[in-house]
Amino acid sequence: MAKRKRGRGLMTLVKLLLLGAILFALAFFGLFGYQLWMEHNVSASASALAGSDALIVLGAQVQPDGIPSVQLEWRLEKALAEYQRIPRIIVVCGAKGPDEPATEASVMRQWLIARGVDPGHILMDEDSFNTKENIAHAVALLPHGQTEVTIVTSDYHLPRAMAVAKDLGLEPSGIGSPIKPEYWLKNHTREALAWGKYFLGKILPIDGD
């Protein structure tokens, strides 16, 4: 009798684990599809940009020698082109990671100044470690009443960054930069999980990206 009970208990556990795995897979692929759909919609509308109050450039990896990674440089190139079209405030965001020689914001500032951006137009957030902090800190740096912003980040990241900006009371437009093809799956997988955390954060007190 005891063996039968243990057997039934084990089968119940296996079924619950299997059900959990199925539900997780359904949720993940649903989020993955949602992310791709949002990315397409944002990319399709990004060409119709009007002048905003400020550009907010979100940080990415800085190399050990202190220069921007390829992904970060592509973001900066997009920001520079938009600044040259209509000069305005640029907020560069990003703290110093454990494997970085300087804050992402300071490296971005130097890169932009070297290419002709007026130093007086650049504001730095050197304390943020995730998307929500990036945008919240950028808002705190902007002159009071400025809510129309253009967020510059990688294509895959742009929809969620704009969603966070709207949550914070901004009126965002966006410019997306490309990523290396070999990182497409990794970045999109991570971003799908981040979308899950974003939606959970609507009902639960969750911090972070």
PDB file of N, CA and C in Angstrom, residues 127-202:
ATOM      1  N   ASP A 127      24.643  56.328 -12.987  1.00  0.00           N
ATOM      2  CA  ASP A 127      24.242  55.512 -11.838  1.00  0.00           C
ATOM      3  C   ASP A 127      23.226  54.423 -12.166  1.00  0.00           C
ATOM      4  N   SER A 128      22.815  54.288 -13.407  1.00  0.00           N
ATOM      5  CA  SER A 128      21.741  53.339 -13.730  1.00  0.00           C
ATOM      6  C   SER A 128      22.296  52.013 -14.250  1.00  0.00           C
ATOM      7  N   PHE A 129      21.624  50.937 -13.843  1.00  0.00           N
ATOM      8  CA  PHE A 129      22.063  49.589 -14.204  1.00  0.00           C
ATOM      9  C   PHE A 129      21.030  48.804 -15.012  1.00  0.00           C
ATOM     10  N   ASN A 130      19.855  49.373 -15.249  1.00  0.00           N
ATOM     11  CA  ASN A 130      18.847  48.664 -16.039  1.00  0.00           C
ATOM     12  C   ASN A 130      17.984  49.678 -16.779  1.00  0.00           C
ATOM     13  N   THR A 131      17.090  49.157 -17.602  1.00  0.00           N
ATOM     14  CA  THR A 131      16.300  50.020 -18.482  1.00  0.00           C
ATOM     15  C   THR A 131      15.465  51.028 -17.708  1.00  0.00           C
ATOM     16  N   LYS A 132      14.778  50.560 -16.682  1.00  0.00           N
ATOM     17  CA  LYS A 132      13.912  51.464 -15.917  1.00  0.00           C
ATOM     18  C   LYS A 132      14.728  52.562 -15.248  1.00  0.00           C
ATOM     19  N   GLU A 133      15.874  52.201 -14.671  1.00  0.00           N
ATOM     20  CA  GLU A 133      16.735  53.208 -14.049  1.00  0.00           C
ATOM     21  C   GLU A 133      17.272  54.178 -15.101  1.00  0.00           C
ATOM     22  N   ASN A 134      17.688  53.652 -16.260  1.00  0.00           N
ATOM     23  CA  ASN A 134      18.164  54.519 -17.344  1.00  0.00           C
ATOM     24  C   ASN A 134      17.193  55.656 -17.602  1.00  0.00           C
ATOM     25  N   ILE A 135      15.943  55.283 -17.831  1.00  0.00           N
ATOM     26  CA  ILE A 135      14.955  56.273 -18.255  1.00  0.00           C
ATOM     27  C   ILE A 135      14.515  57.156 -17.089  1.00  0.00           C
ATOM     28  N   ALA A 136      14.338  56.563 -15.918  1.00  0.00           N
ATOM     29  CA  ALA A 136      13.939  57.360 -14.747  1.00  0.00           C
ATOM     30  C   ALA A 136      15.006  58.395 -14.403  1.00  0.00           C
ATOM     31  N   HIS A 137      16.277  58.001 -14.438  1.00  0.00           N
ATOM     32  CA  HIS A 137      17.353  58.938 -14.135  1.00  0.00           C
ATOM     33  C   HIS A 137      17.468  60.016 -15.212  1.00  0.00           C
ATOM     34  N   ALA A 138      17.241  59.615 -16.467  1.00  0.00           N
ATOM     35  CA  ALA A 138      17.284  60.588 -17.559  1.00  0.00           C
ATOM     36  C   ALA A 138      16.202  61.648 -17.382  1.00  0.00           C
ATOM     37  N   VAL A 139      15.007  61.214 -17.004  1.00  0.00           N
ATOM     38  CA  VAL A 139      13.902  62.149 -16.771  1.00  0.00           C
ATOM     39  C   VAL A 139      14.279  63.161 -15.692  1.00  0.00           C
ATOM     40  N   ALA A 140      14.929  62.683 -14.635  1.00  0.00           N
ATOM     41  CA  ALA A 140      15.315  63.569 -13.528  1.00  0.00           C
ATOM     42  C   ALA A 140      16.332  64.622 -13.967  1.00  0.00           C
ATOM     43  N   LEU A 141      17.102  64.324 -15.015  1.00  0.00           N
ATOM     44  CA  LEU A 141      18.112  65.264 -15.500  1.00  0.00           C
ATOM     45  C   LEU A 141      17.543  66.303 -16.460  1.00  0.00           C
ATOM     46  N   LEU A 142      16.415  66.000 -17.083  1.00  0.00           N
ATOM     47  CA  LEU A 142      15.845  66.902 -18.079  1.00  0.00           C
ATOM     48  C   LEU A 142      15.227  68.136 -17.421  1.00  0.00           C
ATOM     49  N   PRO A 143      15.258  69.264 -18.114  1.00  0.00           N
ATOM     50  CA  PRO A 143      14.563  70.449 -17.600  1.00  0.00           C
ATOM     51  C   PRO A 143      13.094  70.140 -17.337  1.00  0.00           C
ATOM     52  N   HIS A 144      12.540  70.771 -16.341  1.00  0.00           N
ATOM     53  CA  HIS A 144      11.157  70.509 -15.941  1.00  0.00           C
ATOM     54  C   HIS A 144      10.197  70.722 -17.112  1.00  0.00           C
ATOM     55  N   GLY A 145       9.292  69.777 -17.285  1.00  0.00           N
ATOM     56  CA  GLY A 145       8.265  69.907 -18.311  1.00  0.00           C
ATOM     57  C   GLY A 145       8.607  69.266 -19.634  1.00  0.00           C
ATOM     58  N   GLN A 146       9.843  68.820 -19.809  1.00  0.00           N
ATOM     59  CA  GLN A 146      10.203  68.159 -21.059  1.00  0.00           C
ATOM     60  C   GLN A 146       9.784  66.691 -20.990  1.00  0.00           C
ATOM     61  N   THR A 147       8.859  66.319 -21.837  1.00  0.00           N
ATOM     62  CA  THR A 147       8.341  64.943 -21.827  1.00  0.00           C
ATOM     63  C   THR A 147       8.458  64.249 -23.177  1.00  0.00           C
ATOM     64  N   GLU A 148       8.683  65.015 -24.245  1.00  0.00           N
ATOM     65  CA  GLU A 148       8.813  64.410 -25.570  1.00  0.00           C
ATOM     66  C   GLU A 148      10.273  64.020 -25.789  1.00  0.00           C
ATOM     67  N   VAL A 149      10.532  62.733 -25.757  1.00  0.00           N
ATOM     68  CA  VAL A 149      11.906  62.242 -25.858  1.00  0.00           C
ATOM     69  C   VAL A 149      12.015  61.227 -26.990  1.00  0.00           C
ATOM     70  N   THR A 150      13.211  61.126 -27.524  1.00  0.00           N
ATOM     71  CA  THR A 150      13.523  60.082 -28.499  1.00  0.00           C
ATOM     72  C   THR A 150      14.519  59.130 -27.856  1.00  0.00           C
ATOM     73  N   ILE A 151      14.116  57.892 -27.712  1.00  0.00           N
ATOM     74  CA  ILE A 151      14.973  56.884 -27.089  1.00  0.00           C
ATOM     75  C   ILE A 151      15.783  56.181 -28.166  1.00  0.00           C
ATOM     76  N   VAL A 152      17.079  56.080 -27.943  1.00  0.00           N
ATOM     77  CA  VAL A 152      17.971  55.413 -28.884  1.00  0.00           C
ATOM     78  C   VAL A 152      18.551  54.183 -28.204  1.00  0.00           C
ATOM     79  N   THR A 153      18.280  53.032 -28.780  1.00  0.00           N
ATOM     80  CA  THR A 153      18.809  51.774 -28.259  1.00  0.00           C
ATOM     81  C   THR A 153      18.767  50.744 -29.381  1.00  0.00           C
ATOM     82  N   SER A 154      19.114  49.517 -29.099  1.00  0.00           N
ATOM     83  CA  SER A 154      19.096  48.480 -30.129  1.00  0.00           C
ATOM     84  C   SER A 154      17.665  48.121 -30.513  1.00  0.00           C
ATOM     85  N   ASP A 155      17.484  47.681 -31.760  1.00  0.00           N
ATOM     86  CA  ASP A 155      16.150  47.371 -32.284  1.00  0.00           C
ATOM     87  C   ASP A 155      15.341  46.482 -31.347  1.00  0.00           C
ATOM     88  N   TYR A 156      15.961  45.393 -30.884  1.00  0.00           N
ATOM     89  CA  TYR A 156      15.233  44.411 -30.084  1.00  0.00           C
ATOM     90  C   TYR A 156      14.793  44.983 -28.730  1.00  0.00           C
ATOM     91  N   HIS A 157      15.508  45.967 -28.248  1.00  0.00           N
ATOM     92  CA  HIS A 157      15.282  46.544 -26.922  1.00  0.00           C
ATOM     93  C   HIS A 157      14.326  47.734 -26.948  1.00  0.00           C
ATOM     94  N   LEU A 158      14.153  48.329 -28.128  1.00  0.00           N
ATOM     95  CA  LEU A 158      13.424  49.588 -28.237  1.00  0.00           C
ATOM     96  C   LEU A 158      11.961  49.513 -27.780  1.00  0.00           C
ATOM     97  N   PRO A 159      11.181  48.495 -28.162  1.00  0.00           N
ATOM     98  CA  PRO A 159       9.769  48.481 -27.748  1.00  0.00           C
ATOM     99  C   PRO A 159       9.579  48.512 -26.233  1.00  0.00           C
ATOM    100  N   ARG A 160      10.375  47.734 -25.508  1.00  0.00           N
ATOM    101  CA  ARG A 160      10.210  47.701 -24.048  1.00  0.00           C
ATOM    102  C   ARG A 160      10.701  49.008 -23.428  1.00  0.00           C
ATOM    103  N   ALA A 161      11.784  49.560 -23.970  1.00  0.00           N
ATOM    104  CA  ALA A 161      12.269  50.843 -23.459  1.00  0.00           C
ATOM    105  C   ALA A 161      11.204  51.926 -23.629  1.00  0.00           C
ATOM    106  N   MET A 162      10.507  51.906 -24.753  1.00  0.00           N
ATOM    107  CA  MET A 162       9.449  52.890 -24.979  1.00  0.00           C
ATOM    108  C   MET A 162       8.257  52.636 -24.059  1.00  0.00           C
ATOM    109  N   ALA A 163       7.965  51.362 -23.793  1.00  0.00           N
ATOM    110  CA  ALA A 163       6.877  51.039 -22.862  1.00  0.00           C
ATOM    111  C   ALA A 163       7.195  51.557 -21.462  1.00  0.00           C
ATOM    112  N   VAL A 164       8.443  51.382 -21.029  1.00  0.00           N
ATOM    113  CA  VAL A 164       8.868  51.890 -19.721  1.00  0.00           C
ATOM    114  C   VAL A 164       8.758  53.412 -19.687  1.00  0.00           C
ATOM    115  N   ALA A 165       9.168  54.056 -20.781  1.00  0.00           N
ATOM    116  CA  ALA A 165       9.097  55.519 -20.842  1.00  0.00           C
ATOM    117  C   ALA A 165       7.652  56.006 -20.715  1.00  0.00           C
ATOM    118  N   LYS A 166       6.739  55.325 -21.376  1.00  0.00           N
ATOM    119  CA  LYS A 166       5.321  55.704 -21.265  1.00  0.00           C
ATOM    120  C   LYS A 166       4.828  55.522 -19.832  1.00  0.00           C
ATOM    121  N   ASP A 167       5.271  54.440 -19.187  1.00  0.00           N
ATOM    122  CA  ASP A 167       4.884  54.214 -17.788  1.00  0.00           C
ATOM    123  C   ASP A 167       5.338  55.359 -16.889  1.00  0.00           C
ATOM    124  N   LEU A 168       6.445  55.999 -17.268  1.00  0.00           N
ATOM    125  CA  LEU A 168       7.009  57.086 -16.463  1.00  0.00           C
ATOM    126  C   LEU A 168       6.473  58.458 -16.875  1.00  0.00           C
ATOM    127  N   GLY A 169       5.457  58.466 -17.721  1.00  0.00           N
ATOM    128  CA  GLY A 169       4.805  59.712 -18.086  1.00  0.00           C
ATOM    129  C   GLY A 169       5.402  60.448 -19.265  1.00  0.00           C
ATOM    130  N   LEU A 170       6.282  59.797 -20.018  1.00  0.00           N
ATOM    131  CA  LEU A 170       6.903  60.434 -21.175  1.00  0.00           C
ATOM    132  C   LEU A 170       6.095  60.178 -22.445  1.00  0.00           C
ATOM    133  N   GLU A 171       6.398  60.980 -23.465  1.00  0.00           N
ATOM    134  CA  GLU A 171       5.825  60.779 -24.800  1.00  0.00           C
ATOM    135  C   GLU A 171       6.986  60.392 -25.718  1.00  0.00           C
ATOM    136  N   PRO A 172       7.306  59.097 -25.787  1.00  0.00           N
ATOM    137  CA  PRO A 172       8.522  58.696 -26.487  1.00  0.00           C
ATOM    138  C   PRO A 172       8.320  58.397 -27.972  1.00  0.00           C
ATOM    139  N   SER A 173       9.337  58.739 -28.745  1.00  0.00           N
ATOM    140  CA  SER A 173       9.545  58.156 -30.057  1.00  0.00           C
ATOM    141  C   SER A 173      10.807  57.311 -29.922  1.00  0.00           C
ATOM    142  N   GLY A 174      11.194  56.616 -30.972  1.00  0.00           N
ATOM    143  CA  GLY A 174      12.348  55.735 -30.817  1.00  0.00           C
ATOM    144  C   GLY A 174      13.157  55.586 -32.084  1.00  0.00           C
ATOM    145  N   ILE A 175      14.435  55.347 -31.900  1.00  0.00           N
ATOM    146  CA  ILE A 175      15.337  55.022 -33.004  1.00  0.00           C
ATOM    147  C   ILE A 175      16.077  53.749 -32.618  1.00  0.00           C
ATOM    148  N   GLY A 176      15.960  52.737 -33.438  1.00  0.00           N
ATOM    149  CA  GLY A 176      16.618  51.468 -33.153  1.00  0.00           C
ATOM    150  C   GLY A 176      17.884  51.290 -33.970  1.00  0.00           C
ATOM    151  N   SER A 177      18.885  50.696 -33.354  1.00  0.00           N
ATOM    152  CA  SER A 177      20.131  50.382 -34.052  1.00  0.00           C
ATOM    153  C   SER A 177      20.232  48.871 -34.230  1.00  0.00           C
ATOM    154  N   PRO A 178      21.020  48.412 -35.210  1.00  0.00           N
ATOM    155  CA  PRO A 178      21.120  46.971 -35.455  1.00  0.00           C
ATOM    156  C   PRO A 178      21.966  46.263 -34.404  1.00  0.00           C
ATOM    157  N   ILE A 179      21.943  44.947 -34.462  1.00  0.00           N
ATOM    158  CA  ILE A 179      22.807  44.120 -33.622  1.00  0.00           C
ATOM    159  C   ILE A 179      23.537  43.125 -34.525  1.00  0.00           C
ATOM    160  N   LYS A 180      24.596  42.542 -34.025  1.00  0.00           N
ATOM    161  CA  LYS A 180      25.304  41.519 -34.780  1.00  0.00           C
ATOM    162  C   LYS A 180      24.402  40.300 -34.974  1.00  0.00           C
ATOM    163  N   PRO A 181      24.346  39.748 -36.189  1.00  0.00           N
ATOM    164  CA  PRO A 181      23.466  38.603 -36.444  1.00  0.00           C
ATOM    165  C   PRO A 181      23.713  37.424 -35.507  1.00  0.00           C
ATOM    166  N   GLU A 182      24.968  37.209 -35.128  1.00  0.00           N
ATOM    167  CA  GLU A 182      25.279  36.057 -34.275  1.00  0.00           C
ATOM    168  C   GLU A 182      24.723  36.205 -32.864  1.00  0.00           C
ATOM    169  N   TYR A 183      24.321  37.429 -32.488  1.00  0.00           N
ATOM    170  CA  TYR A 183      23.740  37.652 -31.161  1.00  0.00           C
ATOM    171  C   TYR A 183      22.218  37.764 -31.189  1.00  0.00           C
ATOM    172  N   TRP A 184      21.630  37.561 -32.377  1.00  0.00           N
ATOM    173  CA  TRP A 184      20.182  37.767 -32.521  1.00  0.00           C
ATOM    174  C   TRP A 184      19.392  36.883 -31.561  1.00  0.00           C
ATOM    175  N   LEU A 185      19.668  35.587 -31.567  1.00  0.00           N
ATOM    176  CA  LEU A 185      18.885  34.664 -30.741  1.00  0.00           C
ATOM    177  C   LEU A 185      19.104  34.934 -29.254  1.00  0.00           C
ATOM    178  N   LYS A 186      20.344  35.143 -28.862  1.00  0.00           N
ATOM    179  CA  LYS A 186      20.646  35.405 -27.450  1.00  0.00           C
ATOM    180  C   LYS A 186      19.930  36.663 -26.963  1.00  0.00           C
ATOM    181  N   ASN A 187      20.037  37.740 -27.738  1.00  0.00           N
ATOM    182  CA  ASN A 187      19.437  39.005 -27.311  1.00  0.00           C
ATOM    183  C   ASN A 187      17.917  38.939 -27.285  1.00  0.00           C
ATOM    184  N   HIS A 188      17.331  38.289 -28.285  1.00  0.00           N
ATOM    185  CA  HIS A 188      15.877  38.207 -28.328  1.00  0.00           C
ATOM    186  C   HIS A 188      15.329  37.264 -27.259  1.00  0.00           C
ATOM    187  N   THR A 189      16.071  36.215 -26.946  1.00  0.00           N
ATOM    188  CA  THR A 189      15.645  35.315 -25.863  1.00  0.00           C
ATOM    189  C   THR A 189      15.654  36.054 -24.532  1.00  0.00           C
ATOM    190  N   ARG A 190      16.729  36.762 -24.270  1.00  0.00           N
ATOM    191  CA  ARG A 190      16.838  37.529 -23.024  1.00  0.00           C
ATOM    192  C   ARG A 190      15.751  38.605 -22.944  1.00  0.00           C
ATOM    193  N   GLU A 191      15.472  39.230 -24.088  1.00  0.00           N
ATOM    194  CA  GLU A 191      14.471  40.296 -24.091  1.00  0.00           C
ATOM    195  C   GLU A 191      13.061  39.745 -23.891  1.00  0.00           C
ATOM    196  N   ALA A 192      12.788  38.548 -24.424  1.00  0.00           N
ATOM    197  CA  ALA A 192      11.476  37.923 -24.188  1.00  0.00           C
ATOM    198  C   ALA A 192      11.269  37.677 -22.696  1.00  0.00           C
ATOM    199  N   LEU A 193      12.310  37.208 -22.023  1.00  0.00           N
ATOM    200  CA  LEU A 193      12.221  36.997 -20.572  1.00  0.00           C
ATOM    201  C   LEU A 193      12.055  38.332 -19.841  1.00  0.00           C
ATOM    202  N   ALA A 194      12.714  39.368 -20.341  1.00  0.00           N
ATOM    203  CA  ALA A 194      12.579  40.691 -19.722  1.00  0.00           C
ATOM    204  C   ALA A 194      11.156  41.230 -19.881  1.00  0.00           C
ATOM    205  N   TRP A 195      10.517  40.923 -21.009  1.00  0.00           N
ATOM    206  CA  TRP A 195       9.111  41.300 -21.179  1.00  0.00           C
ATOM    207  C   TRP A 195       8.244  40.597 -20.139  1.00  0.00           C
ATOM    208  N   GLY A 196       8.544  39.323 -19.886  1.00  0.00           N
ATOM    209  CA  GLY A 196       7.796  38.605 -18.855  1.00  0.00           C
ATOM    210  C   GLY A 196       7.927  39.282 -17.506  1.00  0.00           C
ATOM    211  N   LYS A 197       9.141  39.695 -17.177  1.00  0.00           N
ATOM    212  CA  LYS A 197       9.376  40.392 -15.912  1.00  0.00           C
ATOM    213  C   LYS A 197       8.667  41.742 -15.896  1.00  0.00           C
ATOM    214  N   TYR A 198       8.639  42.400 -17.048  1.00  0.00           N
ATOM    215  CA  TYR A 198       7.957  43.695 -17.152  1.00  0.00           C
ATOM    216  C   TYR A 198       6.468  43.542 -16.833  1.00  0.00           C
ATOM    217  N   PHE A 199       5.832  42.534 -17.426  1.00  0.00           N
ATOM    218  CA  PHE A 199       4.398  42.338 -17.192  1.00  0.00           C
ATOM    219  C   PHE A 199       4.119  41.886 -15.757  1.00  0.00           C
ATOM    220  N   LEU A 200       4.992  41.035 -15.213  1.00  0.00           N
ATOM    221  CA  LEU A 200       4.827  40.634 -13.810  1.00  0.00           C
ATOM    222  C   LEU A 200       4.960  41.837 -12.879  1.00  0.00           C
ATOM    223  N   GLY A 201       5.839  42.759 -13.267  1.00  0.00           N
ATOM    224  CA  GLY A 201       6.042  43.957 -12.459  1.00  0.00           C
ATOM    225  C   GLY A 201       4.819  44.848 -12.365  1.00  0.00           C
ATOM    226  N   LYS A 202       3.861  44.626 -13.252  1.00  0.00           N
ATOM    227  CA  LYS A 202       2.615  45.391 -13.191  1.00  0.00           C
ATOM    228  C   LYS A 202       1.754  44.972 -11.997  1.00  0.00           C
TER     229      LYS A 202
END
